[in-house]
Coordinates of C-alpha atoms in Angstrom, one line a residue:
X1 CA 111.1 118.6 59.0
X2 CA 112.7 116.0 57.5
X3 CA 111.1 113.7 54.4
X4 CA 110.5 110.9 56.7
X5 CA 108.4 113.0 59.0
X6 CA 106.2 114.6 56.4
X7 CA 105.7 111.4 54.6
X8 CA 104.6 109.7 58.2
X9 CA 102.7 112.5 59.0
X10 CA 100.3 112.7 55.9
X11 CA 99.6 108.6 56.7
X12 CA 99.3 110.0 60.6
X13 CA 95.0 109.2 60.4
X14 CA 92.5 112.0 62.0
X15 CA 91.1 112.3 64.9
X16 CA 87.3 111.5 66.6
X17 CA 84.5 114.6 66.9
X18 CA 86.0 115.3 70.3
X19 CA 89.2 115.8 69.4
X20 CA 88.3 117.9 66.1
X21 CA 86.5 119.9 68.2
X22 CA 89.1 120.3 70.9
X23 CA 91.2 123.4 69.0
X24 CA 88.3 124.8 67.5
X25 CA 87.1 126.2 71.1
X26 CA 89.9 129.0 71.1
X27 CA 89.2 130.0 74.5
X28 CA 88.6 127.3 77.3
X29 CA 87.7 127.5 81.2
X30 CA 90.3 128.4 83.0
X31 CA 91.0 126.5 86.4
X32 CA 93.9 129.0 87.2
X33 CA 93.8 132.1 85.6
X34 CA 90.6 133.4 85.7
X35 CA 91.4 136.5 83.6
X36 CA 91.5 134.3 80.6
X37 CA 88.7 134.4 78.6
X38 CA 86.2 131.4 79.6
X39 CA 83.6 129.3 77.7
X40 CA 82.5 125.7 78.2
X41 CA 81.6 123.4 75.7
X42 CA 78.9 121.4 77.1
X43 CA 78.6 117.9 75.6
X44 CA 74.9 116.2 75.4
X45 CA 73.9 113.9 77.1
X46 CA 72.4 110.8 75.2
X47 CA 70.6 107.5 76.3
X48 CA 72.6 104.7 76.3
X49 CA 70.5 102.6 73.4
X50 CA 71.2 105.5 71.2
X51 CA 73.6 104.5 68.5
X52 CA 76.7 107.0 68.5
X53 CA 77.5 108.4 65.6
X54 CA 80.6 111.5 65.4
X55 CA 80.1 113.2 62.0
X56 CA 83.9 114.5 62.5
X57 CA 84.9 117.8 60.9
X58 CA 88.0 119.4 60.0
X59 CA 88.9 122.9 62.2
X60 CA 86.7 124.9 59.4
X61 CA 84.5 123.4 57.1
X62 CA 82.1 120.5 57.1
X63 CA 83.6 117.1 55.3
X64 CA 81.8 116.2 52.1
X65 CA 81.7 112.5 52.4
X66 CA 80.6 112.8 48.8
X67 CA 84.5 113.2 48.1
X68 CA 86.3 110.8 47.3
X69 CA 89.2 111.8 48.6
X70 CA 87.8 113.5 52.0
X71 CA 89.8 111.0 54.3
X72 CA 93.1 112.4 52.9
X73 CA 91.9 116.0 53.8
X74 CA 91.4 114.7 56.9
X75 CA 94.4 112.9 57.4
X76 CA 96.1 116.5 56.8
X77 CA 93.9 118.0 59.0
X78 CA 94.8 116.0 61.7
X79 CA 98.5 116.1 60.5
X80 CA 98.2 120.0 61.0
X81 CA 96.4 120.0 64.6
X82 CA 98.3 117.6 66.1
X83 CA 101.5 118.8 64.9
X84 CA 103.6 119.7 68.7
X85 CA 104.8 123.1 68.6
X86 CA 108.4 123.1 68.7
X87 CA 110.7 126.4 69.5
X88 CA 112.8 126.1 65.8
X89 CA 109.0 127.4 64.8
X90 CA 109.9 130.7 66.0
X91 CA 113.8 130.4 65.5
X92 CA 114.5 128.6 62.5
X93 CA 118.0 128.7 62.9
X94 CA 118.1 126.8 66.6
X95 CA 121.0 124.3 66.6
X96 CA 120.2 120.9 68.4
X97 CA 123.1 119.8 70.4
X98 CA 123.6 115.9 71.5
X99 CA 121.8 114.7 74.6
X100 CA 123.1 114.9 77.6
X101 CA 120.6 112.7 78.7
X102 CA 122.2 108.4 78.8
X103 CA 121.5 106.0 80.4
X104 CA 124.2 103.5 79.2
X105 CA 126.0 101.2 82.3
X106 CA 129.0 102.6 83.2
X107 CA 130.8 98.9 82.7
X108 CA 130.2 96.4 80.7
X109 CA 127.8 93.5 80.9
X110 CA 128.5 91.1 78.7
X111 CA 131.3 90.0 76.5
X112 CA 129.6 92.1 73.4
X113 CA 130.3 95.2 74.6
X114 CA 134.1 94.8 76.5
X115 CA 135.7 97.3 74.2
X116 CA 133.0 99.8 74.4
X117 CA 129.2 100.6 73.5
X118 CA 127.5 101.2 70.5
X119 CA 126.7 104.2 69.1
X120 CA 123.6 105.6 70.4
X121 CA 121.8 105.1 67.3
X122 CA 122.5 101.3 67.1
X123 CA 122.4 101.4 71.0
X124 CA 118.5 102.6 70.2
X125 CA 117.9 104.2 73.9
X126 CA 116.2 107.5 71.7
X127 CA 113.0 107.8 70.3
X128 CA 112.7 108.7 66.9
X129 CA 111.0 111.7 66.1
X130 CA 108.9 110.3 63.8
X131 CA 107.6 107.4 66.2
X132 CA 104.2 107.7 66.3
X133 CA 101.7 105.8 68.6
X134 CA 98.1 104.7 67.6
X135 CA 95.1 106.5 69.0
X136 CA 92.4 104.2 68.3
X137 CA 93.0 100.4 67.9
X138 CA 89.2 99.2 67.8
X139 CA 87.9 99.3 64.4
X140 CA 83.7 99.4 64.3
X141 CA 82.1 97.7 62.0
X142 CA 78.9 99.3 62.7
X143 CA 77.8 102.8 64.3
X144 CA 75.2 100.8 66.4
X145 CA 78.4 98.8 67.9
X146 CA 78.7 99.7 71.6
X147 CA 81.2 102.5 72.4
X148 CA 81.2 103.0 68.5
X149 CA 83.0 106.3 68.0
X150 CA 82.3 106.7 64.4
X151 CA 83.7 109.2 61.7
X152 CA 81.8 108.5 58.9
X153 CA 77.9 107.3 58.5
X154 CA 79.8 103.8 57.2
X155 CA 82.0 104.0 60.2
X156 CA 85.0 103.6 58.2
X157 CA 88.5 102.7 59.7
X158 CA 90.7 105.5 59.6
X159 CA 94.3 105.6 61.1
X160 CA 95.1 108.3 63.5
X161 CA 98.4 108.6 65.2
X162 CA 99.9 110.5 67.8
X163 CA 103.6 111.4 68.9
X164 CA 105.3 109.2 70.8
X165 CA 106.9 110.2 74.2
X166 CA 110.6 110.2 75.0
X167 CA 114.0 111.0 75.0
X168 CA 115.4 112.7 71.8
X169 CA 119.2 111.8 70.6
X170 CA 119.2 115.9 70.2
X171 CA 118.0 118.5 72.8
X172 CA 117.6 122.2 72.1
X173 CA 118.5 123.8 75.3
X174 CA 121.9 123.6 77.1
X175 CA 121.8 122.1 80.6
X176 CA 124.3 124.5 82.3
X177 CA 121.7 127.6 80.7
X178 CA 118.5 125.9 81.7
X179 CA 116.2 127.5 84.6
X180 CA 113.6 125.3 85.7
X181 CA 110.2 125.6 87.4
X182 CA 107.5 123.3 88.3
X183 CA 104.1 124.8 89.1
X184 CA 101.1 122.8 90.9
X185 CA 97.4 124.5 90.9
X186 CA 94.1 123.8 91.0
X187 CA 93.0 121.3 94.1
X188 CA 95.0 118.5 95.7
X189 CA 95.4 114.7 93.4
X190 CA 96.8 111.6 94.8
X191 CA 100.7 111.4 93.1
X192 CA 101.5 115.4 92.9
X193 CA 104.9 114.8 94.7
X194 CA 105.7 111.7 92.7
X195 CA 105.7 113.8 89.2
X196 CA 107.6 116.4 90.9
X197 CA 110.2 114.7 92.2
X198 CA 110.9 112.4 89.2
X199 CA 110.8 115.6 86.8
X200 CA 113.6 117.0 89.4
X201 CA 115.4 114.2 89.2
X202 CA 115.0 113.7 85.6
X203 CA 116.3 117.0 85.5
X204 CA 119.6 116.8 87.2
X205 CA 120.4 113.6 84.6
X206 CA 120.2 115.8 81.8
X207 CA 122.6 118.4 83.8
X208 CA 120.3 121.0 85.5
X209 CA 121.3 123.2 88.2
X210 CA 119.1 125.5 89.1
X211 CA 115.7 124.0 89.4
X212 CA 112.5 126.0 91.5
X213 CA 109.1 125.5 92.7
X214 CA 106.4 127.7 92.1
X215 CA 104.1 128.2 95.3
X216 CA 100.8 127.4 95.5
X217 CA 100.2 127.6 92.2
X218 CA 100.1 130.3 89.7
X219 CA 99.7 132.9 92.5
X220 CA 103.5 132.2 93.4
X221 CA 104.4 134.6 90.7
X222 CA 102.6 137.5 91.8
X223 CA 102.5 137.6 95.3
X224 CA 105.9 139.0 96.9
X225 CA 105.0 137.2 100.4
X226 CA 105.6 133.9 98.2
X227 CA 109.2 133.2 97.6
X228 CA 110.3 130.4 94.8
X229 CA 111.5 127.0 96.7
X230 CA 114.7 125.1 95.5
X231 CA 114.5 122.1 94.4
X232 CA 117.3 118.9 94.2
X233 CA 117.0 115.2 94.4
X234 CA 118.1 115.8 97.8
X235 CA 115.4 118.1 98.7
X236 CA 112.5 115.9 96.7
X237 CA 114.2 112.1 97.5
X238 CA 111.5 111.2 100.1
X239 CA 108.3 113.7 99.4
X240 CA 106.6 110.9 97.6
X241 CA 106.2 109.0 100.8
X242 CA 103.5 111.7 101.7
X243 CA 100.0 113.0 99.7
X244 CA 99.7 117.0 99.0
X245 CA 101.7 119.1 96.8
X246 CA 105.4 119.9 98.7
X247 CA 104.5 123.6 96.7
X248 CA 100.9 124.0 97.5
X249 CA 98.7 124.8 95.2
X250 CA 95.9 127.2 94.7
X251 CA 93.3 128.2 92.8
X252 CA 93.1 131.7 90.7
X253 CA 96.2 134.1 89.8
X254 CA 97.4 136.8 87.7
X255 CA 97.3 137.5 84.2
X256 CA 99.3 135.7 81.5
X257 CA 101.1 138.8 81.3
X258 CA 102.2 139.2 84.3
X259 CA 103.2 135.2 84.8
X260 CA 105.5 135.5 81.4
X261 CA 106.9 139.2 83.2
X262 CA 107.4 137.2 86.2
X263 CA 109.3 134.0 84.3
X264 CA 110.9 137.2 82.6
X265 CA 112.4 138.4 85.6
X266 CA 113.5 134.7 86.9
X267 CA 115.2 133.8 84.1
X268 CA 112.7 131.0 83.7
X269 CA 113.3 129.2 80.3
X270 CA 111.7 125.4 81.1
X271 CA 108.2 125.5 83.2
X272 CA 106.5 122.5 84.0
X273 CA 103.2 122.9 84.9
X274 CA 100.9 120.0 87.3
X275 CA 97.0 120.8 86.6
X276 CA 93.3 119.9 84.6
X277 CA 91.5 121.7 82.2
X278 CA 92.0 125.1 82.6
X279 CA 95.5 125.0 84.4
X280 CA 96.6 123.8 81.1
X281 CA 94.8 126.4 79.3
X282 CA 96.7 128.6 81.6
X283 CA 100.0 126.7 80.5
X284 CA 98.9 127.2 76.9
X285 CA 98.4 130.7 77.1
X286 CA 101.7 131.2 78.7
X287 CA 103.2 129.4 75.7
X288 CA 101.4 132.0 73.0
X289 CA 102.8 134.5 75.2
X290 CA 106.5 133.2 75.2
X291 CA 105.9 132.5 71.8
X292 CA 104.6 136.2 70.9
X293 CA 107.3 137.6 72.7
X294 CA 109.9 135.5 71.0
X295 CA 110.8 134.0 74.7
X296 CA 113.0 130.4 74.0
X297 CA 111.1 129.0 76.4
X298 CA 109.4 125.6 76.5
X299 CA 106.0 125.2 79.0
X300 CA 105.3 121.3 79.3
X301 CA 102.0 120.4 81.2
X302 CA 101.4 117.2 82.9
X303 CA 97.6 116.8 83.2
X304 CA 96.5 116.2 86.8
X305 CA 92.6 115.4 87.6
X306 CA 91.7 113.2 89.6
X307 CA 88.0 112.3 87.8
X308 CA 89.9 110.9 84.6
X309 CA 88.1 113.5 82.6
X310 CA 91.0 114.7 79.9
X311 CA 90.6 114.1 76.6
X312 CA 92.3 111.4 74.5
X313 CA 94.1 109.8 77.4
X314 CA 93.7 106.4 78.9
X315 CA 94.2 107.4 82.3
X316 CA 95.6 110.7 84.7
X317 CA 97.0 110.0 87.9
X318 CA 95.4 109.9 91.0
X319 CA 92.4 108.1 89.3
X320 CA 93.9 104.8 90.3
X321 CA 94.0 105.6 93.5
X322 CA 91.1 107.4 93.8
X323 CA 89.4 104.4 92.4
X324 CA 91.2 102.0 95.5
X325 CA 90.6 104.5 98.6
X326 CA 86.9 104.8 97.4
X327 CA 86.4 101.2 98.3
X328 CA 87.2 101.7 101.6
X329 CA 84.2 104.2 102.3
X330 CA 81.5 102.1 99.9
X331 CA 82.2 99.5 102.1
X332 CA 81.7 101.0 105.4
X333 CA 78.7 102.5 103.8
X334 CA 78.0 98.3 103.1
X335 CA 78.6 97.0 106.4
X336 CA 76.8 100.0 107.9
X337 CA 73.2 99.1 105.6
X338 CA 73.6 95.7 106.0
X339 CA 74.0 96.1 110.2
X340 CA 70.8 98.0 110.0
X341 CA 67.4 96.9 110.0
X342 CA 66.3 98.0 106.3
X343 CA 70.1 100.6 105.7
X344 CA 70.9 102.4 103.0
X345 CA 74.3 103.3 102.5
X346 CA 74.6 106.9 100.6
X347 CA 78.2 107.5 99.1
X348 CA 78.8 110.1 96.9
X349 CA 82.0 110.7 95.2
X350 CA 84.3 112.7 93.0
X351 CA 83.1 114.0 89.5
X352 CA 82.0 117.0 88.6
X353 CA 81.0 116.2 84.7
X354 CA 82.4 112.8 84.3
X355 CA 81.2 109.8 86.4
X356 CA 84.5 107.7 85.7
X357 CA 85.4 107.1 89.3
X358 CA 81.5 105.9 90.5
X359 CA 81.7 103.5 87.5
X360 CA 85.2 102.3 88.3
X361 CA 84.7 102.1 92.2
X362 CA 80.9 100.4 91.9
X363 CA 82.1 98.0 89.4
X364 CA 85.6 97.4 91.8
X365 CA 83.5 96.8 95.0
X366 CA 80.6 94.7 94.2
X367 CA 78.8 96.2 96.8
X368 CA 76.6 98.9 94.9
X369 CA 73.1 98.4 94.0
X370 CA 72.8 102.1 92.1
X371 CA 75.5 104.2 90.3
X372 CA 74.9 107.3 89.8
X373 CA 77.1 109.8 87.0
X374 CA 75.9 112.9 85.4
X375 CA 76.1 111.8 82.0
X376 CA 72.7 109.7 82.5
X377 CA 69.7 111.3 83.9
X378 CA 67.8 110.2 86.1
X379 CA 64.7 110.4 88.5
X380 CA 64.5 110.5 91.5
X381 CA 60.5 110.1 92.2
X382 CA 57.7 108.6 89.8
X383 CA 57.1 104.6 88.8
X384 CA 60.9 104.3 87.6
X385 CA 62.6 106.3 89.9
X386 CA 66.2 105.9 92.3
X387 CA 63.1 105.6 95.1
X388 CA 61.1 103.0 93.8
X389 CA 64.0 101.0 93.0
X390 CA 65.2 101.8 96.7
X391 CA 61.9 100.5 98.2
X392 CA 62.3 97.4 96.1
X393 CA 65.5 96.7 97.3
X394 CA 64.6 97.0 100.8
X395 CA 62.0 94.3 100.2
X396 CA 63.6 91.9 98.6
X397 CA 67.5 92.3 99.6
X398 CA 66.6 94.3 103.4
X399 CA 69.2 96.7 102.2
X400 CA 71.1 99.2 99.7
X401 CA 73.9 100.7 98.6
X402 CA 74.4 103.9 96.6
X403 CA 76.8 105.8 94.7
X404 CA 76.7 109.1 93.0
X405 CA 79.2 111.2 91.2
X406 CA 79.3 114.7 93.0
X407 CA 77.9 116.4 89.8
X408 CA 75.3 114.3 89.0
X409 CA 71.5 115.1 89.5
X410 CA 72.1 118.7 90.0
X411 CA 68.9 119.7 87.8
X412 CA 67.1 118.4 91.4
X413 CA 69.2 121.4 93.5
X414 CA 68.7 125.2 93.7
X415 CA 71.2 126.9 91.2
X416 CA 73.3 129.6 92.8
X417 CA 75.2 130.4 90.0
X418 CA 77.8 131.1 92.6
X419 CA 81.4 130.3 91.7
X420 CA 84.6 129.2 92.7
X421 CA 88.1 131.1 92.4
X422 CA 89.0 129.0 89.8
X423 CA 85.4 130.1 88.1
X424 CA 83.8 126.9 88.3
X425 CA 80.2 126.8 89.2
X426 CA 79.4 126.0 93.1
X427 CA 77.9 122.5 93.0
X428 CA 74.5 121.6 95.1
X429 CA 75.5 118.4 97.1
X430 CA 73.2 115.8 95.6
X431 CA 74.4 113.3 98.1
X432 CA 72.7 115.0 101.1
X433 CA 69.6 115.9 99.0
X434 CA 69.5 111.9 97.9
X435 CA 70.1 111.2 101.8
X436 CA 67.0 113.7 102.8
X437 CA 64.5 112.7 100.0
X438 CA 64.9 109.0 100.8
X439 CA 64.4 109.8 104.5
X440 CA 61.0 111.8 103.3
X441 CA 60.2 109.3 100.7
X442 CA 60.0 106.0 103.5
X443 CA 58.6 108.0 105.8
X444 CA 55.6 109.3 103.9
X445 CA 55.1 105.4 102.8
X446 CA 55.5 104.2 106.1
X447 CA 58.3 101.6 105.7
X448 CA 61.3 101.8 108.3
X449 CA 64.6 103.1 106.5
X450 CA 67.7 103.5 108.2
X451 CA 69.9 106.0 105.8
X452 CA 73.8 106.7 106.3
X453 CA 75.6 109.5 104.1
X454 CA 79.3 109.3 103.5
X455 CA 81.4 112.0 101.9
X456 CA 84.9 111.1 101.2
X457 CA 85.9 113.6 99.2
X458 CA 88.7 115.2 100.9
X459 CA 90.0 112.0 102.5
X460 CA 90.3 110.7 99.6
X461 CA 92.2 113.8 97.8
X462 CA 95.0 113.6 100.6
X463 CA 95.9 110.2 99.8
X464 CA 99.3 109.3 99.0
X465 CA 99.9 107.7 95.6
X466 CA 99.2 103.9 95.2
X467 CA 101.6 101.5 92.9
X468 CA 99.9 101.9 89.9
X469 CA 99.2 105.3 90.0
X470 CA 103.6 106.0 91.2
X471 CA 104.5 104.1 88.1
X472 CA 102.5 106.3 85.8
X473 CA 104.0 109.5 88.0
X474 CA 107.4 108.2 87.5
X475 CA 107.0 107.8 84.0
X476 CA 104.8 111.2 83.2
X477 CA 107.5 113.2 85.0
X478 CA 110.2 111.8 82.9
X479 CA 108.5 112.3 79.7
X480 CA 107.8 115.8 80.6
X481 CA 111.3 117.0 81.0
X482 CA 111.9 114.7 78.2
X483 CA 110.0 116.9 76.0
X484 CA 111.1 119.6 77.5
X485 CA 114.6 119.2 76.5
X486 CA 113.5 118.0 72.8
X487 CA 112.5 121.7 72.2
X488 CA 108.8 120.8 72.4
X489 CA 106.3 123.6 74.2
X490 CA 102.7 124.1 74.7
X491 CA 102.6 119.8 74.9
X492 CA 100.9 118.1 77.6
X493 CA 102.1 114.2 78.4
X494 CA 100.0 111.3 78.9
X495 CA 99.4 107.4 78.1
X496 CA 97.6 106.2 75.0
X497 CA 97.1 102.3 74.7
X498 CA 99.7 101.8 77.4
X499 CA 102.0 104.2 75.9
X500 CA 103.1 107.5 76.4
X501 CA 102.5 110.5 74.2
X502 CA 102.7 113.9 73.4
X503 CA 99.5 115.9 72.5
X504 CA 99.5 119.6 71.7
X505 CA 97.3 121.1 74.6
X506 CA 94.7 122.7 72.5
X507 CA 93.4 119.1 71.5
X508 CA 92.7 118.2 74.8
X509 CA 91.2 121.0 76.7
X510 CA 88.3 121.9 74.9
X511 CA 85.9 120.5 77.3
X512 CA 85.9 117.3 80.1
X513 CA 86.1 113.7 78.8
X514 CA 83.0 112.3 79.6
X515 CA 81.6 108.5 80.3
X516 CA 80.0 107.4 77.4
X517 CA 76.3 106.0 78.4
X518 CA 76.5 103.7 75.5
X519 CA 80.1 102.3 76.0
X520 CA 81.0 98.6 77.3
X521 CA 82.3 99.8 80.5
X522 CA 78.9 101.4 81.4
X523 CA 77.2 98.2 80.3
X524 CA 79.3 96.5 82.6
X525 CA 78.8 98.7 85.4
X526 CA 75.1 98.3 84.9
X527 CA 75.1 94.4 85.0
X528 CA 76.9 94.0 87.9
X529 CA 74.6 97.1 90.0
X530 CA 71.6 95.6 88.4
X531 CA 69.7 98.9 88.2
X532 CA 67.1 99.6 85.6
X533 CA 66.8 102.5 83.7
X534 CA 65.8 105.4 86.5
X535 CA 63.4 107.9 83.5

C-alpha cells in the first residue's frame, strides 16, 4: 500500500468490545450452510441502570491500560482487523486497469467545460482509497453516560475509522472477462429485488455481459433441477415494483467445497451474495476457499435482516419498512382494544435476539402501553409483572396495547431444542402464550378481559420496499459491485453515520447486534409506553 494509506491507517482509531470480539469467534452460525462449523456468542443481558462499560481487547491479549502507549497498539490492532482483503493479497503482481465505470454527461453543461472534461482526478467522481469514514462520533465523558460504549475505565475518546464505500479510479477485473452471480438465502426481507436489480444494472455500466442468478439460495449450486437465471436490466427493470426475491431463496445448502467446485465449473469470478449472519459467514468462507485455492475471485455480501441486528451498521434494509407496515397491525390491534369493553391488543413482531423493530414500531405508533424485547427480562406474574401492569391499565385507561419481539420471554416456553434448516433454534411463540396467560390471569381474578392476538409476521416479510428503505437498496447494490470491481472480497457493505462503508465480514458476524437496555433510544421507548420495570 501506498505511504498515504499506512500513515492513515495507523491514525485509523480501534474499535468497541463488540467489534473486537467479532473476528476472534472464528467460526460463526451459519444461516446457509449448515456444514460450517457453528457456535453463538451469546451476549448478557444487563439492566438498563447498569452503567456500560466495554473493557475492549485486542484479537489476543488483554490491553494493559497501565501502558502508556496501549491506544497506539490498539489503533494497530484495529488497523490490522479491519484491513479489507483485497485479491493483490494473494497475487502481488495484479495490474489495476482504469475504470470503466463514469458517470460524466455526455455534453456539456456549462461554459467551463465546452472543450472537454477534466481529468478524472480533478473531475473527483472516485473515491480515494484511503477515505475513511468515522465509526463513532459521540464522545462519553463518563461510563455512566447513557448508551456509553466505553473503552477504557476513563472512557477515553479514541478515533476509529472505517473504509469508505465507492467507486475506484482503478478496477482489478476486466469487464468483457467478468462472470457475475447474485445469490439470495435465508428468509424473505422487504427490498431483495431492489439490491438485485441495481447491482445488475450497476453491473452493465461497468461493461458486464454475462451476469446470473443463483436459485433459491445456496442450494442453486448443487441441485441439478435448479438451473442459473440470466439476468439484464431488461430482465430486472421492473422487479422492484414487487416484494420476494425474483431468485428465491432458501435455507440450508452444500458445503463450501462444493459451492467454490460449482463457481469453478461456471466460470464465476464476481459473486454477490444477499443474506444475515450466517449467509455471510457462508460468503466468507467461500472467500477463504477462493482464496486457498488461489481462485481471482471477489465474494461481496450485502447484509440483509430484517431485525436490524448486524453489527456496526446504522441500518439494513427492510427495517424501514418493517418498522412502517408494523403500524398498520398495532393499530388494528388499537382500534380492536379500544372497541372492546376492557381489550387488549396482543402484537407480536419480528426479532429473534434483537428487539429493534418493537422499539422502533411502539415508539412510531404511540399506541403501545408495553414493549416487549429479549434483551430485558421480564415477568410475567408476581407484584411487578406484564399482568399486574395489564390489570392496571384496564382500570384506569379500560384498555391495552402490547408488543413483543418474537424472541423475547422464551425462558416462559418449553424448549425443544428443535431446529431450523438453517440450524437456528425453533422459537416457542411467546405472543400466544402472553395471549393465553392473560386470558387465565382475568379470569382467575374475575375481571372481564377481551384479548385479540395479531401475528404479522409473514405479511409483513412480503412487503415491497418503502422509499426509504429503495434508496438505501439503490445505493447498497451500487457499492457492492463497486467493490467488487475495486478488487475487494470477503467485504460486506453498509451505512455508518449516513455513509456507506466497507467492513471485512469477520467484524461483523460474530454474534447479532443487540438493543442496548441502557441506550437513549430505549429510554425513549420507555417514556412514551410508560411501563415500569416488569422484575
Amino acid at each position: 500500500m501506498m505511504m498515504m494509506m499506512d500513515t492513515f491507517s495507523h491514525v485509523a482509531g480501534i474499535t468497541t468490545f463488540k467489534a473486537s470480539l467479532a473476528l476472534s469467534s472464528s467460526s460463526v452460525r451459519s444461516n446457509c450452510v449448515p456444514r460450517l462449523p457453528a457456535t453463538t456468542t451469546t451476549k448478557k443481558k444487563k439492566k438498563r441502570t447498569a452503567p456500560v462499560v466495554l473493557a475492549a481487547r485486542p484479537r489476543n491479549d488483554a490491553v494493559d491500560f497501565a501502558d502508556p502507549e496501549w491506544k497506539l497498539k490498539f489503533q494497530a490492532d484495529f488497523a490490522e482487523r479491519f484491513n479489507l482483503p483485497h485479491l493483490t493479497d494473494v497475487f502481488p503482481d495484479a495490474s489495476p486497469i482504469p475504470s470503466t465505470f463514469c458517470l460524466r454527461m455526455r455534453s456539456p453543461l456549462t461554459e467551463n467545460f465546452a472543450d472537454g472534461y477534466p481529468s478524472d482526478e480533478e473531475w473527483h467522481g472516485y473515491i480515494n482509497n484511503n477515505d475513511r469514514v468515522l465509526l463513532k462520533t459521540i464522545h462519553y465523558s463518563s461510563p455512566t453516560s447513557a448508551g456509553a460504549e466505553c473503552i477504557d475505565p476513563d472512557c477515553s475518546w479514541v478515533e476509529q475509522w472505517v473504509h469508505r464505500a465507492g467507486p475506484r479510479e482503478k478496477i482489478y477485473f476486466k469487464p468483457e472477462e467478468v462472470k457475475a452471480a447474485i445469490v439470495t438465502c435465508g428468509g424473505l426481507c422487504p427490498g431483495l429485488n431492489d439490491v438485485i436489480r441495481h447491482i445488475v444494472i450497476t453491473l452493465e455500466i461497468y461493461g458486464v455481459k454475462k451476469i446470473v442468478g443463483i436459485p433459491f439460495g445456496y442450494r442453486g449450486f448443487s441441485d441439478a433441477e435448479l438451473s442459473e437465471m440470466p439476468l439484464s436490466r431488461k430482465v430486472v427493470q421492473n422487479i422492484h415494483l414487487s416484494g420476494g426475491s425474483l431468485l428465491g431463496v432458501s435455507r440450508g445448502g452444500p458445503s463450501v467445497s462444493d459451492i467454490v467446485d460449482s463457481m469453478q465449473e461456471r466460470g464465476i469470478n464476481m459473486l454477490f451474495v444477499l443474506g444475515g449472519n450466517g449467509t455471510h459467514a457462508g460468503a466468507n468462507a467461500i472467500h477463504d476457499e477462493c482464496r486457498k485455492r488461489k481462485l481471482r475471485v471477489a465474494v461481496v455480501g450485502v447484509p440483509k435482516t430484517i431485525d436490524n441486528d448486524i453489527l456496526l451498521m446504522d441500518k439494513t434494509f427492510g427495517f424501514d419498512t418493517a418498522v412502517e407496515e408494523a403500524q398498520r397491525a398495532i393499530n388494528s390491534a388499537y382500534i380492536e382494544a379500544h372497541s372492546a369493553y376492557h381489550g387488549i391488543g396482543v402484537v407480536k413482531l419480528m426479532g429473534r435476539s434483537s428487539g429493534f423493530i418493537a422499539m422502533h414500531a411502539s415508539l412510531a405508533s404511540g399506541q403501545i402501553d408495553i414493549c416487549l424485547i429479549p434483551e430485558v427480562p421480564f415477568n410475567l406474574h408476581g407484584p411487578h409483572g406484564v399482568l399486574r401492569h395489564l390489570k392496571y391499565l384496564i382500570e384506569t385507561k379500560g384498555s391495552a396495547v402490547l408488543c413483543v419481539a418474537e424472541g423475547a420471554g422464551q425462558n416462559f416456553l418449553e424448549k425443544t431444542n428443535a431446529k431450523d434448516a438453517s440450524g437456528n433454534i425453533v422459537l416457542g411463540d411467546i405472543g400466544v402464550h402472553i395471549q393465553q396467560e392473560t386470558k387465565r390471569y382475568f379470569k382467575e381474578i374475575g375481571i372481564h378481559a377481551d384479548v385479540k392476538y395479531i401475528d404479522p409476521t409473514y405479511m409483513i416479510r412480503a412487503c415491497r420496499a418503502n422509499a426509504s428503505d429503495g434508496i438505501l437498496c439503490t445505493v447498497l447494490g451500487q457499492n457492492a459491485v463497486h467493490g467488487a470491481f475495486a478488487g475487494y472480497s470477503g467485504i460486506t457493505v453498509g451505512i455508518c453515520n449516513t455513509h456507506y462503508v466497507y467492513f471485512p465480514i469477520p467484524e461483523v458476524i460474530s454474534y447479532p447486534r443487540a438493543v442496548d437496555p441502557n441506550s437513549r433510544m430505549w429510554h425513549r421507548c420507555l417514556t412514551s409506553t410508560g411501563q415500569p420495570d416488569f422484575i
